[in-house]
Amino acid sequence: MTIVKRFIAGAVCPRCGEMDKLKAWTEDDIQYRECVACDFTDEMSLTAPPEVAEPATRVNQTQADPRDEIQVVNLMDPKAK
Ligand SMILES: [Zn+2]
């Protein structure tokens, strides 16, 4: 398996503040970042944490979301007079 390290365009290193010095790659569901200007390295798990799973209780699901009724969008054409 070939690991491709790519520069992140526009990314600023949180340690040295240099732009376009960060390389990123993914290995075993971990996203790594590395700065070529200093020794900064960072890793972040790409797998979702288990507590994100929604509980099975759906008691309030029959109640309509009030935001659905505030969808008043002004679509009037400013040129139409
Ligand atoms: Zn750096």
mmCIF file of C-alpha atoms and ligand atoms in Angstrom:
data_model
loop_
_atom_site.group_PDB
_atom_site.id
_atom_site.type_symbol
_atom_site.label_atom_id
_atom_site.label_comp_id
_atom_site.label_asym_id
_atom_site.label_seq_id
_atom_site.Cartn_x
_atom_site.Cartn_y
_atom_site.Cartn_z
ATOM 1 C CA MET A 1 0.000 0.000 0.000
ATOM 2 C CA THR A 2 1.394 3.311 -1.077
ATOM 3 C CA ILE A 3 0.851 6.255 1.217
ATOM 4 C CA VAL A 4 0.540 9.507 -0.652
ATOM 5 C CA LYS A 5 1.471 12.604 1.316
ATOM 6 C CA ARG A 6 -0.067 15.713 -0.107
ATOM 7 C CA PHE A 7 0.500 19.336 0.746
ATOM 8 C CA ILE A 8 -2.566 21.109 2.040
ATOM 9 C CA ALA A 9 -2.976 24.265 -0.007
ATOM 10 C CA GLY A 10 -3.396 27.327 2.161
ATOM 11 C CA ALA A 11 -2.989 25.439 5.433
ATOM 12 C CA VAL A 12 -1.054 27.219 8.150
ATOM 13 C CA CYS A 13 1.091 25.256 10.565
ATOM 14 C CA PRO A 14 -0.250 25.756 14.098
ATOM 15 C CA ARG A 15 3.259 25.631 15.509
ATOM 16 C CA CYS A 16 5.480 27.709 13.231
ATOM 17 C CA GLY A 17 2.781 29.615 11.348
ATOM 18 C CA GLU A 18 4.221 28.845 7.924
ATOM 19 C CA MET A 19 1.741 28.473 5.107
ATOM 20 C CA ASP A 20 1.751 25.600 2.592
ATOM 21 C CA LYS A 21 4.176 23.604 4.720
ATOM 22 C CA LEU A 22 1.685 21.036 5.970
ATOM 23 C CA LYS A 23 1.509 17.611 4.404
ATOM 24 C CA ALA A 24 -1.399 15.287 5.066
ATOM 25 C CA TRP A 25 -1.980 11.618 4.531
ATOM 26 C CA THR A 26 -4.275 8.875 5.735
ATOM 27 C CA GLU A 27 -3.138 5.593 7.199
ATOM 28 C CA ASP A 28 -5.322 3.016 8.969
ATOM 29 C CA ASP A 29 -8.258 5.422 9.363
ATOM 30 C CA ILE A 30 -5.999 7.990 10.971
ATOM 31 C CA GLN A 31 -5.365 11.277 9.234
ATOM 32 C CA TYR A 32 -1.886 12.551 9.824
ATOM 33 C CA ARG A 33 -0.515 16.023 9.300
ATOM 34 C CA GLU A 34 3.099 16.972 9.258
ATOM 35 C CA CYS A 35 4.913 20.263 8.855
ATOM 36 C CA VAL A 36 8.043 20.282 6.736
ATOM 37 C CA ALA A 37 9.227 23.597 8.197
ATOM 38 C CA CYS A 38 9.235 22.453 11.816
ATOM 39 C CA ASP A 39 8.713 19.139 13.560
ATOM 40 C CA PHE A 40 4.980 19.529 14.032
ATOM 41 C CA THR A 41 2.926 16.372 13.599
ATOM 42 C CA ASP A 42 -0.747 15.798 14.228
ATOM 43 C CA GLU A 43 -3.053 12.838 13.958
ATOM 44 C CA MET A 44 -6.821 12.615 13.914
ATOM 45 C CA SER A 45 -9.019 9.545 13.838
ATOM 46 C CA LEU A 46 -11.353 9.381 10.873
ATOM 47 C CA THR A 47 -13.662 6.810 12.423
ATOM 48 C CA ALA A 48 -16.781 8.207 14.050
ATOM 49 C CA PRO A 49 -16.916 7.957 17.824
ATOM 50 C CA PRO A 50 -19.478 5.359 19.040
ATOM 51 C CA GLU A 51 -21.498 7.855 21.087
ATOM 52 C CA VAL A 52 -22.758 9.461 17.866
ATOM 53 C CA ALA A 53 -25.195 6.563 17.453
ATOM 54 C CA GLU A 54 -28.721 7.820 18.008
ATOM 55 C CA PRO A 55 -30.832 6.284 20.794
ATOM 56 C CA ALA A 56 -33.820 4.215 19.699
ATOM 57 C CA THR A 57 -36.354 6.374 21.537
ATOM 58 C CA ARG A 58 -38.533 8.319 19.106
ATOM 59 C CA VAL A 59 -41.052 9.839 21.502
ATOM 60 C CA ASN A 60 -41.003 13.371 20.121
ATOM 61 C CA GLN A 61 -40.842 12.410 16.474
ATOM 62 C CA THR A 62 -44.567 13.094 15.870
ATOM 63 C CA GLN A 63 -44.138 16.753 16.744
ATOM 64 C CA ALA A 64 -43.437 18.863 13.721
ATOM 65 C CA ASP A 65 -40.250 20.826 13.678
ATOM 66 C CA PRO A 66 -41.296 24.472 14.155
ATOM 67 C CA ARG A 67 -38.553 25.549 11.799
ATOM 68 C CA ASP A 68 -40.446 23.910 8.954
ATOM 69 C CA GLU A 69 -43.162 26.575 9.210
ATOM 70 C CA ILE A 70 -40.817 29.557 9.176
ATOM 71 C CA GLN A 71 -39.635 28.863 5.660
ATOM 72 C CA VAL A 72 -40.875 32.243 4.400
ATOM 73 C CA VAL A 73 -38.440 33.073 1.672
ATOM 74 C CA ASN A 74 -38.701 36.361 -0.112
ATOM 75 C CA LEU A 75 -38.376 35.402 -3.731
ATOM 76 C CA MET A 76 -39.780 38.605 -5.154
ATOM 77 C CA ASP A 77 -37.874 39.797 -8.142
ATOM 78 C CA PRO A 78 -36.629 43.309 -7.359
ATOM 79 C CA LYS A 79 -37.070 44.239 -11.011
ATOM 80 C CA ALA A 80 -40.781 43.287 -11.059
ATOM 81 C CA LYS A 81 -42.696 46.447 -10.105
HETATM 82 ZN ZN ZN B 1 5.515 24.156 11.191
#
